[in-house]
CSV table of C-alpha atoms in Angstrom, one decimal:
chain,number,residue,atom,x,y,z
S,1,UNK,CA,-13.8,12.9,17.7
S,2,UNK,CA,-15.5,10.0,16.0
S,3,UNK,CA,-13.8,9.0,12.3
S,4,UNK,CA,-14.4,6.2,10.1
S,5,UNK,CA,-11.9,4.3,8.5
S,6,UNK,CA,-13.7,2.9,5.4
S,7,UNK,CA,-11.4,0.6,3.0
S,8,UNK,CA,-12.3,-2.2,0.3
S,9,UNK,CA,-14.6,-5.2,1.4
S,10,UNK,CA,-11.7,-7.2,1.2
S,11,UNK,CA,-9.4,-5.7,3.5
S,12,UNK,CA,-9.6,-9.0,6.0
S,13,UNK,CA,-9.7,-11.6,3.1
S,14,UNK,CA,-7.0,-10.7,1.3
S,15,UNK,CA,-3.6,-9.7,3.6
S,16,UNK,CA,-1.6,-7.0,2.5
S,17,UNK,CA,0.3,-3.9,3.4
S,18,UNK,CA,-3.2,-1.7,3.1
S,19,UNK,CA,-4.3,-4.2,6.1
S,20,UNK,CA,-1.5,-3.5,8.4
S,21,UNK,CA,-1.6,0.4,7.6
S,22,UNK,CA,-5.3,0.2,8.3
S,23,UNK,CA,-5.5,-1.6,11.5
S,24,UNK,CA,-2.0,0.3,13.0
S,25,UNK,CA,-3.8,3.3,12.3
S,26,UNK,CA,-6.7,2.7,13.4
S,27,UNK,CA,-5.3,1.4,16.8
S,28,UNK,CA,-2.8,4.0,17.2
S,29,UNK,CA,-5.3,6.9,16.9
S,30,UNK,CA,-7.8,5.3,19.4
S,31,UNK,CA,-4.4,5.5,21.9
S,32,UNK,CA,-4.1,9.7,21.4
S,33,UNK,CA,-8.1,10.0,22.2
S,34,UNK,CA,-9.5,9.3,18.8
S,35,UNK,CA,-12.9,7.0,18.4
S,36,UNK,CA,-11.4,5.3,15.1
S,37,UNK,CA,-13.9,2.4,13.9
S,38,UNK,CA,-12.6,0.4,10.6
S,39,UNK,CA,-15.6,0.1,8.3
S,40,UNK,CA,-15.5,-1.8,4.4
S,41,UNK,CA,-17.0,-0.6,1.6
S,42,UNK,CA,-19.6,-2.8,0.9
S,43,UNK,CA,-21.2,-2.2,4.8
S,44,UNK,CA,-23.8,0.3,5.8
S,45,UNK,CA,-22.7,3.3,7.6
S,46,UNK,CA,-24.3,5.0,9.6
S,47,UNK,CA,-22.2,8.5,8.4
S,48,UNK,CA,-24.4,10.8,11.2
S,49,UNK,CA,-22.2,9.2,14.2
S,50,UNK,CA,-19.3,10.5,13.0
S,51,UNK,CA,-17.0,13.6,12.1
S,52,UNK,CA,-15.0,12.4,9.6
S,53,UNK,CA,-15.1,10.0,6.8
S,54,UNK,CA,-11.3,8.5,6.1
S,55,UNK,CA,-10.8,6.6,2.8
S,56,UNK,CA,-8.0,4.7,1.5
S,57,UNK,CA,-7.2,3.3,-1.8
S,58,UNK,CA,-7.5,6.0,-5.0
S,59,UNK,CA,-7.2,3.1,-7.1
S,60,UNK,CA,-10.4,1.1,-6.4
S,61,UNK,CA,-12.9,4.2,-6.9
S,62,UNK,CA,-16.2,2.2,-7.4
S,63,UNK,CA,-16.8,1.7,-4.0
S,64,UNK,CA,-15.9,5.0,-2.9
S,65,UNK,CA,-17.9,7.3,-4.9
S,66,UNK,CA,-21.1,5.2,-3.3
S,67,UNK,CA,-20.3,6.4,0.0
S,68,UNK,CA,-19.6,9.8,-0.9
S,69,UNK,CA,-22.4,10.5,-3.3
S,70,UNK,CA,-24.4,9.3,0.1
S,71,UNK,CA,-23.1,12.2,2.8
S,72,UNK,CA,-22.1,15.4,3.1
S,73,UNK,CA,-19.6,14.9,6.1
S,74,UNK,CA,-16.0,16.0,4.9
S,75,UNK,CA,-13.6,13.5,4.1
S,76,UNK,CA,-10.1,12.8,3.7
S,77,UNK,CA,-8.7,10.3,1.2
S,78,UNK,CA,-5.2,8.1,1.8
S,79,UNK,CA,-4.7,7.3,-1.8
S,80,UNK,CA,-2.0,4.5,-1.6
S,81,UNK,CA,-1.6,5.3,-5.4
S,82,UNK,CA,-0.2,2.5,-7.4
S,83,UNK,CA,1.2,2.1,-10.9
S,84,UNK,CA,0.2,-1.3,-12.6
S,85,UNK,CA,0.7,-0.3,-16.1
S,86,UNK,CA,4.3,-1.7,-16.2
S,87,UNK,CA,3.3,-5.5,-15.0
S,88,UNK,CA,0.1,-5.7,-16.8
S,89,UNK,CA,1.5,-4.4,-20.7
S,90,UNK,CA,4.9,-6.5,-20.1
S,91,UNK,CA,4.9,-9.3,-18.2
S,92,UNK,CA,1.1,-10.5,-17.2
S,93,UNK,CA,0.3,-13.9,-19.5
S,94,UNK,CA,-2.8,-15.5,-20.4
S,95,UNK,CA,-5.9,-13.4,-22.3
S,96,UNK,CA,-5.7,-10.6,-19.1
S,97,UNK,CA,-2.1,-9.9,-20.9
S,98,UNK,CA,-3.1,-9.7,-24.1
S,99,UNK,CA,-6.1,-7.4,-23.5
S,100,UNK,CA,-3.8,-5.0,-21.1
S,101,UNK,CA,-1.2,-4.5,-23.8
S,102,UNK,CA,-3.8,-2.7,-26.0
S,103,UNK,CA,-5.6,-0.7,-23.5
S,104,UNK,CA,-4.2,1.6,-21.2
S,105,UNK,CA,-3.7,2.0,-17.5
S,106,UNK,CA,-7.4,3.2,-16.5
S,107,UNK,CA,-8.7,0.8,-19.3
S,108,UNK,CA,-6.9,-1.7,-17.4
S,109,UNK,CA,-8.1,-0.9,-13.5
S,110,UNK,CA,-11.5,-0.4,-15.4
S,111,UNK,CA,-11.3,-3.9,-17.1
S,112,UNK,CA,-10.6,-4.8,-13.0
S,113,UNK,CA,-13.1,-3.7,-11.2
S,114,UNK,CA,-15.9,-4.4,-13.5
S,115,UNK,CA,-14.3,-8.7,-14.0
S,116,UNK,CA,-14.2,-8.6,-9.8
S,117,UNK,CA,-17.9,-7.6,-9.5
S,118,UNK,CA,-18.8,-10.0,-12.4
S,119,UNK,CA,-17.1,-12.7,-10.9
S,120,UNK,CA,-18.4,-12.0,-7.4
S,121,UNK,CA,-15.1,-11.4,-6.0
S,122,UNK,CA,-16.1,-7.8,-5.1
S,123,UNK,CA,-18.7,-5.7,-5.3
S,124,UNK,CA,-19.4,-2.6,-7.2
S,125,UNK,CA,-21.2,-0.5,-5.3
S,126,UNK,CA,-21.5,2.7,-7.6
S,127,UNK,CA,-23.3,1.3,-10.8
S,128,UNK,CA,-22.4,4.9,-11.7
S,129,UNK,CA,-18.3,3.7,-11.8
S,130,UNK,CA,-19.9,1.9,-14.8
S,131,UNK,CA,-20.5,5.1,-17.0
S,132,UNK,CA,-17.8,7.1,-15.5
S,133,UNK,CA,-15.2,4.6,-15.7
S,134,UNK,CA,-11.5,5.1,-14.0
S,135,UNK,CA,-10.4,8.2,-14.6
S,136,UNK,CA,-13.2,10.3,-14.4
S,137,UNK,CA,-14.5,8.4,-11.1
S,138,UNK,CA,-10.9,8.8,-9.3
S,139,UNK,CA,-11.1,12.4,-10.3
S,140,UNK,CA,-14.1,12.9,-8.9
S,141,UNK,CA,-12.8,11.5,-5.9
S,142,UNK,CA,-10.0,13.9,-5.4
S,143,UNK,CA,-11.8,16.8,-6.5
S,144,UNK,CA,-14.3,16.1,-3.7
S,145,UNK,CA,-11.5,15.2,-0.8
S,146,UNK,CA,-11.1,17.9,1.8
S,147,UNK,CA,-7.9,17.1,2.1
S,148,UNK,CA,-5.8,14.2,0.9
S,149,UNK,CA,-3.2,12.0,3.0
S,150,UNK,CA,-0.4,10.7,0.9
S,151,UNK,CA,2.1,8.5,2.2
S,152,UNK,CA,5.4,10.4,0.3
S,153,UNK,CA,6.5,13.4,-1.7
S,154,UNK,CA,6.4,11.5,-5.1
S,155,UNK,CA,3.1,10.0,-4.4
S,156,UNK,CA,1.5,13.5,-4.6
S,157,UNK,CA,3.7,15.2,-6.8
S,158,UNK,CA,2.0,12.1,-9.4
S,159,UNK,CA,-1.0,12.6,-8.0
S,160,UNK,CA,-0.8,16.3,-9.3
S,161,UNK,CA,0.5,15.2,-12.8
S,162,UNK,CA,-2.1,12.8,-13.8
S,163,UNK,CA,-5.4,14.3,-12.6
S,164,UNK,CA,-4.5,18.2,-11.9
S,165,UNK,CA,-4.4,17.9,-8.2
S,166,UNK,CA,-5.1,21.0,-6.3
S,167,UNK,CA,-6.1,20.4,-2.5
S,168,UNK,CA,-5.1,20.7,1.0
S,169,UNK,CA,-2.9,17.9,1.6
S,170,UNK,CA,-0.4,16.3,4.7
S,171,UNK,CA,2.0,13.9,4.3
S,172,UNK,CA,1.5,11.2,6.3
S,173,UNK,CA,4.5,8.4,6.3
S,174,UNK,CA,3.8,4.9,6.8
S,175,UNK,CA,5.4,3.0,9.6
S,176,UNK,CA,6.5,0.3,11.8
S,177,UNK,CA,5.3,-1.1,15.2
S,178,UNK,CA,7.8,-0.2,17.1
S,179,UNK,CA,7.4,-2.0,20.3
S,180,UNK,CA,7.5,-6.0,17.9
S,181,UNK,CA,10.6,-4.5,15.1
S,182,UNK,CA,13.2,-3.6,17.8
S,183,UNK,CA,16.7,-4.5,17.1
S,184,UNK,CA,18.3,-7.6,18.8
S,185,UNK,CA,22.5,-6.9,18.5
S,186,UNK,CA,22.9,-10.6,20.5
S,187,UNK,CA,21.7,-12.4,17.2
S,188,UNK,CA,24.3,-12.5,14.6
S,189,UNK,CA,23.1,-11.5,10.4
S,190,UNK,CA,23.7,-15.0,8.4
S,191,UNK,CA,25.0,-13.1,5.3
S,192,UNK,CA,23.5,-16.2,3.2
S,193,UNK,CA,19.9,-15.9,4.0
S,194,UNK,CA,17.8,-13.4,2.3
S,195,UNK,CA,14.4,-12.7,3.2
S,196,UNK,CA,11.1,-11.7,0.8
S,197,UNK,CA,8.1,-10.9,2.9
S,198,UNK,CA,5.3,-10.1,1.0
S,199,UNK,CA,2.0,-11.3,-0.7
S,200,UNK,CA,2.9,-13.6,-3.9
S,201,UNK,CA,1.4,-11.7,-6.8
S,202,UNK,CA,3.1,-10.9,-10.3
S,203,UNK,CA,3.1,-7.1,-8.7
S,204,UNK,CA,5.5,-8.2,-5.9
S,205,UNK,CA,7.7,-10.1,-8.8
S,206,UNK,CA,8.8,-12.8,-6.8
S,207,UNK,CA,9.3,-15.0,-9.6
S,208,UNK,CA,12.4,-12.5,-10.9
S,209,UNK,CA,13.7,-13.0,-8.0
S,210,UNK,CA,13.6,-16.9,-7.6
S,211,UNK,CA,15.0,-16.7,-10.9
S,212,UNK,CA,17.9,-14.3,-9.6
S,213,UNK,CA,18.7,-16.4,-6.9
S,214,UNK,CA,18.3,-20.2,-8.1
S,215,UNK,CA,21.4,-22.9,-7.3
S,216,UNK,CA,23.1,-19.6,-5.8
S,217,UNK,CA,25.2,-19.6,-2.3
S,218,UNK,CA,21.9,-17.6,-1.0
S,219,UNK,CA,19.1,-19.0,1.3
S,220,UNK,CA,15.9,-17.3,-0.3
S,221,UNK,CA,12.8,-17.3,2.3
S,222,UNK,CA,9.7,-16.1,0.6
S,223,UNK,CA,7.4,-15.2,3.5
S,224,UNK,CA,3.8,-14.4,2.4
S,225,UNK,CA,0.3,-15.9,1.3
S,226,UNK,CA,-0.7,-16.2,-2.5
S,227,UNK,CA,-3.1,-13.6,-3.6
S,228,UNK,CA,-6.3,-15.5,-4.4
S,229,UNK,CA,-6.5,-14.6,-8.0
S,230,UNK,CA,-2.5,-15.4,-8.5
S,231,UNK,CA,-2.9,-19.4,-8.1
S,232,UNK,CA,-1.2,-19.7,-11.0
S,233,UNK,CA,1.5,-17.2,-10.3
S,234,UNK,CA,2.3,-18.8,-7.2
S,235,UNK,CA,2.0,-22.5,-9.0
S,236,UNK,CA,4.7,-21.4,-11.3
S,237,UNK,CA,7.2,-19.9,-8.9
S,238,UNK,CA,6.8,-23.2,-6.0
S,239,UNK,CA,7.6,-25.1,-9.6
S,240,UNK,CA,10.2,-23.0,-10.8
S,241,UNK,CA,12.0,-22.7,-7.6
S,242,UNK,CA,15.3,-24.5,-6.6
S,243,UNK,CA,16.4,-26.5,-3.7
S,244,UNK,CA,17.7,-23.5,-2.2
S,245,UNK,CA,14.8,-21.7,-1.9
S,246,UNK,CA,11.3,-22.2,0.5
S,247,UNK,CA,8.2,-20.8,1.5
S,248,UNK,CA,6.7,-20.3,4.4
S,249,UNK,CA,2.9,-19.2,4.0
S,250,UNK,CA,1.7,-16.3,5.4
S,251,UNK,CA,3.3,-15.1,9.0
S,252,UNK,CA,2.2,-13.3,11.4
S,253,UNK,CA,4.4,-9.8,12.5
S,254,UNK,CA,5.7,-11.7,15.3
S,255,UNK,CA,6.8,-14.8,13.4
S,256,UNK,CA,8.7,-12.9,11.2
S,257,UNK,CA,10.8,-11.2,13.7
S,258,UNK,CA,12.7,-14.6,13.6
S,259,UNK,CA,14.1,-14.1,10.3
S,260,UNK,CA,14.3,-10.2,10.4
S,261,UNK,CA,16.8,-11.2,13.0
S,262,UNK,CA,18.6,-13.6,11.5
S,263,UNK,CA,18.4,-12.2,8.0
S,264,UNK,CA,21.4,-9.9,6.7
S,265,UNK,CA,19.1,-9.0,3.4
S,266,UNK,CA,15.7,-8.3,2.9
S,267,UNK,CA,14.4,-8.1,-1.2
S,268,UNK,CA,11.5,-6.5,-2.3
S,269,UNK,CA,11.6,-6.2,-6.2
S,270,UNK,CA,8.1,-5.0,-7.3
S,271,UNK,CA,7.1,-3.6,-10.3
S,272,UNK,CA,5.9,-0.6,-8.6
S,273,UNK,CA,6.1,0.3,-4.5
S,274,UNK,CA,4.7,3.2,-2.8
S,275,UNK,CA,7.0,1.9,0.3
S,276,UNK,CA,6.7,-1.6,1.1
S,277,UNK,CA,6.0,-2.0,5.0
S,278,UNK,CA,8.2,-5.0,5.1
S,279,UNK,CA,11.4,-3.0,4.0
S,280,UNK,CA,10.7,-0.9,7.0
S,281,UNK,CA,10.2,-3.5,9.3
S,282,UNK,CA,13.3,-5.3,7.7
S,283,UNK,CA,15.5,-1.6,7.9
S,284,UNK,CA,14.1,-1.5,12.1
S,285,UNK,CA,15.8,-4.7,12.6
S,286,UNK,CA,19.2,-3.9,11.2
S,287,UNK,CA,18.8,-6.0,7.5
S,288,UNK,CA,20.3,-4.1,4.7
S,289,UNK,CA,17.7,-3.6,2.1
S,290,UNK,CA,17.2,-4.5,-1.3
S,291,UNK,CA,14.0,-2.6,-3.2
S,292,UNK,CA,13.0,-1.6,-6.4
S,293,UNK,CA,13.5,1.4,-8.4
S,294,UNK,CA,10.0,1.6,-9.5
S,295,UNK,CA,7.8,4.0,-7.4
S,296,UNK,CA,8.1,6.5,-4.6
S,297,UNK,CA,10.6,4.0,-2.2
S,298,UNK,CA,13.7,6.3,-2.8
S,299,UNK,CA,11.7,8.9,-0.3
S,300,UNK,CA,11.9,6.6,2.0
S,301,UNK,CA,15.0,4.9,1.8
S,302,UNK,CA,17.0,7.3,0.2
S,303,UNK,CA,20.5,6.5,0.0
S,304,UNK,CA,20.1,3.7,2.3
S,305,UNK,CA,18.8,0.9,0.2
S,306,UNK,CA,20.2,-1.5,-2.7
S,307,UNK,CA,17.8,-0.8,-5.6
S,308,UNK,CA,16.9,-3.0,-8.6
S,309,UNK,CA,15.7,-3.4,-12.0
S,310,UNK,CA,12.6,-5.6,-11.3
S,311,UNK,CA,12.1,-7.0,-14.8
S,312,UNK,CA,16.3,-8.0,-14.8
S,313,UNK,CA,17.2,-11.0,-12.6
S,314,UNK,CA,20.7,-9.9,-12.9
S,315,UNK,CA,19.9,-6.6,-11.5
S,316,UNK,CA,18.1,-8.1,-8.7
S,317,UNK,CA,21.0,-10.9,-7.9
S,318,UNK,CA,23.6,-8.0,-8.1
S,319,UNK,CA,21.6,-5.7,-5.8
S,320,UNK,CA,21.7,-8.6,-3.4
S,321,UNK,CA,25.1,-9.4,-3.2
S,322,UNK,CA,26.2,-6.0,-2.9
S,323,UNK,CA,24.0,-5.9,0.3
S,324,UNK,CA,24.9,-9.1,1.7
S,325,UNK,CA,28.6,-7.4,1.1
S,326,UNK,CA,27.8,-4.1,2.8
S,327,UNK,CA,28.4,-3.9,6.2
S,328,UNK,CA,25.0,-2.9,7.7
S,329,UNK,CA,22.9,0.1,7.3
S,330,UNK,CA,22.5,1.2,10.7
S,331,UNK,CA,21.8,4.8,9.4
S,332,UNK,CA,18.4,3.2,8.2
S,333,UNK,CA,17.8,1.8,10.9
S,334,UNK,CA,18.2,5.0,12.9
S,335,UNK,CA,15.5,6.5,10.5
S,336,UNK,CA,13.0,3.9,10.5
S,337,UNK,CA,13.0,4.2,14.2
S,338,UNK,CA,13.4,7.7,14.5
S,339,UNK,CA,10.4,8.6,12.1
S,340,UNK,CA,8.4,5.9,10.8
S,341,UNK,CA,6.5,4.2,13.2
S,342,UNK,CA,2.4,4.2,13.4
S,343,UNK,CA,2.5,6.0,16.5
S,344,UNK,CA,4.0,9.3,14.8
S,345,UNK,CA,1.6,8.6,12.1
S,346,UNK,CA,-1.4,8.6,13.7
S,347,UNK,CA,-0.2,12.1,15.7
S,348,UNK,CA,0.2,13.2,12.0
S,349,UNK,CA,-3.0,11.9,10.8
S,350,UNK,CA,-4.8,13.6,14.2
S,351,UNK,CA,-3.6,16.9,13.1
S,352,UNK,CA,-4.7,16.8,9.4
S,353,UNK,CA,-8.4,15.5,11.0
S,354,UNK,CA,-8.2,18.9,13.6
S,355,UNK,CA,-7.4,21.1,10.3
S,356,UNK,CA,-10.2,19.7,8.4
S,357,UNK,CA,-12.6,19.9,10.8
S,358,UNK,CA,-11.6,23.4,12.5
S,359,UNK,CA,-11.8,24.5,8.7
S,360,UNK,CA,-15.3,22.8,8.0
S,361,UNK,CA,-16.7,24.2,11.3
S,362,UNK,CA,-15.7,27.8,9.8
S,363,UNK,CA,-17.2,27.3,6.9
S,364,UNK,CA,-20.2,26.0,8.3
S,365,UNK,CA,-20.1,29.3,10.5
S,366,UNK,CA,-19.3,31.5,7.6
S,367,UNK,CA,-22.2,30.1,5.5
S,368,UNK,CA,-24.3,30.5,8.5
S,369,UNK,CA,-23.6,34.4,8.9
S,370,UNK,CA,-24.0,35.5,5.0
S,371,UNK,CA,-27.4,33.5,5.6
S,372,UNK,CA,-28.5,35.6,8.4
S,373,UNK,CA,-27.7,38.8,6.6
């Protein structure tokens, strides 16, 4: 089986949790017998060498519908479906603020994509994205899907709510790599140090949470690369940032493992999560976790997380210290090991490829009989 992994142009330049899912998925299925190749959006694919086309990111249509409108070959969609809305209307500054408090949340992705391809920091390879605009285009998408891949529950459930979702669909969790995010028991938690790892973006709040934890008794590593368009954001939270806070740049799975082992508390406090691979990682190596409550991360973490108000700093800092208090939440950690790792999601994701092509293949056959007749 020969599937293509196809994801936005900028899944190298700009480091995020859709680049680890990506690449552990695509690795992981080439280890069960799958010939997985990672493709961008703005390359030319040659769509006759394989089976299967395999998209990811609902939210950045443009480039998708180019692709699809190109082929007939069946393909799945991972939708990765995230809320903006929330950070863009109440808390984004500058004229991009202004302009997203009038319009709404497609207006906004719309407003997005087209200042990206304008800019030259993407492309936009459907012109036809132009006329459709947001809505309509991510529509299409899902009408078209032979079968779509969320990573939770929730995330179809709101798929179905906002655009009448109908179609096959499979679950497919995200994970961990589970031979790097093993617990080490010989390295004792520092109850002090707490641990953000993440891209710095106004999404991923980590402002809020400088502010929560400023001239505190906590250690605050922030553990991520600035998203190139967030400069400023980043600017802001280095100057507004107290002695007992630092940051390390961007680390590498590996390099974290040093403070996933040392760290009692790991924080994530976006405005909206779908999971956030770093709380998994973090919940593998015995932290105690601290997330928001914005999103579908409560289908993940259940009753074994601290969650927060991401637009209260209170909330955050109180979240915190009842999970540097807690003893630890070896019940998550049980979980994360037990069923989230890319190894069970690539099984999963094999299986949902078999039903969409053993289906496609009958229709083919089907299609082929009434001709005959």
């Amino acid at each position: 089986m020969k599937v293509a992994l196809i994801a936005r142009s900028t899944l190298h330049k700009v480091y995020g949790g859709i680049t680890v899912q990506l690449v552990e998925t695509a690795r992981h299925l080439r280890q069960i017998g799958v010939d997985a190749s990672i493709c961008l959006t703005n390359e030319n694919i040659d769509y006759d060498q394989f089976d299967l086309l395999h998209f990811f990111d609902i939210t950045r249509p443009a480039n998708i519908l180019y692709h699809i409108k190109r082929t007939n070959k069946p393909f799945v969609l991972t939708p990765i479906l995230i809320d903006y809305s929330e950070y863009d209307k109440q808390h984004r500054k500058g004229l991009s603020g202004f302009v997203f408090r009038l319009s709404g949340q497609h207006q906004n992705e719309y407003i997005k994509a087209v200042s990206r391809w304008l800019l030259k920091k993407d492309g936009l390879q459907s012109k036809n994205y132009l006329w459709k605009g947001q809505y309509r285009s991510m529509c299409h998408i899902l009408q078209q899907a032979t079968m779509i891949l969320p990573n939770s529950a929730r995330e179809y459930a709101e798929l179905s709510k906002l655009y009448s979702v109908n179609k096959p669909f499979a679950i497919i969790p995200n994970g961990i790599n589970e031979t790097i995010f093993q617990p080490d028991p010989s390295v004792k938690k520092d109850e002090t140090l707490v641990l953000c790892a993440a891209r710095i973006e106004g999404l991923k709040n980590q402002l809020n949470l400088i502010k929560a934890l400023n001239n505190t008794k906590y250690r605050l590593v922030i553990a991520g690369e600035a998203s190139p368009n967030q400069q400023a954001y980043y600017r802001l939270c280095r100057q507004t940032a107290a002695d007992n806070i630092s940051f390390t740049g961007r680390l590498s799975q590996e390099e974290l493992l040093h403070y996933y082992k040392s760290a009692k508390v790991h924080v994530l406090p976006s405005w909206f999560e779908t999971c956030g691979l770093s709380s998994l990682e973090a919940g593998a190596m015995g932290c105690n976790i601290v997330i928001t409550n914005k999103g579908f991360t409560k289908d993940y973490f259940g009753n074994n997380a601290f969650y927060c108000d991401p637009g209260n700093p209170v909330s955050i800092y109180e979240a915190i210290t009842k999970a540097s208090n807690a003893p630890l939440q070896t019940a998550l950690q049980e979980e994360v090991l037990a069923n989230y790792t890319w190894q069970q999601a690539a099984i999963q994701t094999l299986e949902a490829y078999n039903k969409v092509l053993s289906t496609n293949r009958f229709s083919k056959a089907l299609l082929h009989k009434i001709h005959e007749q």
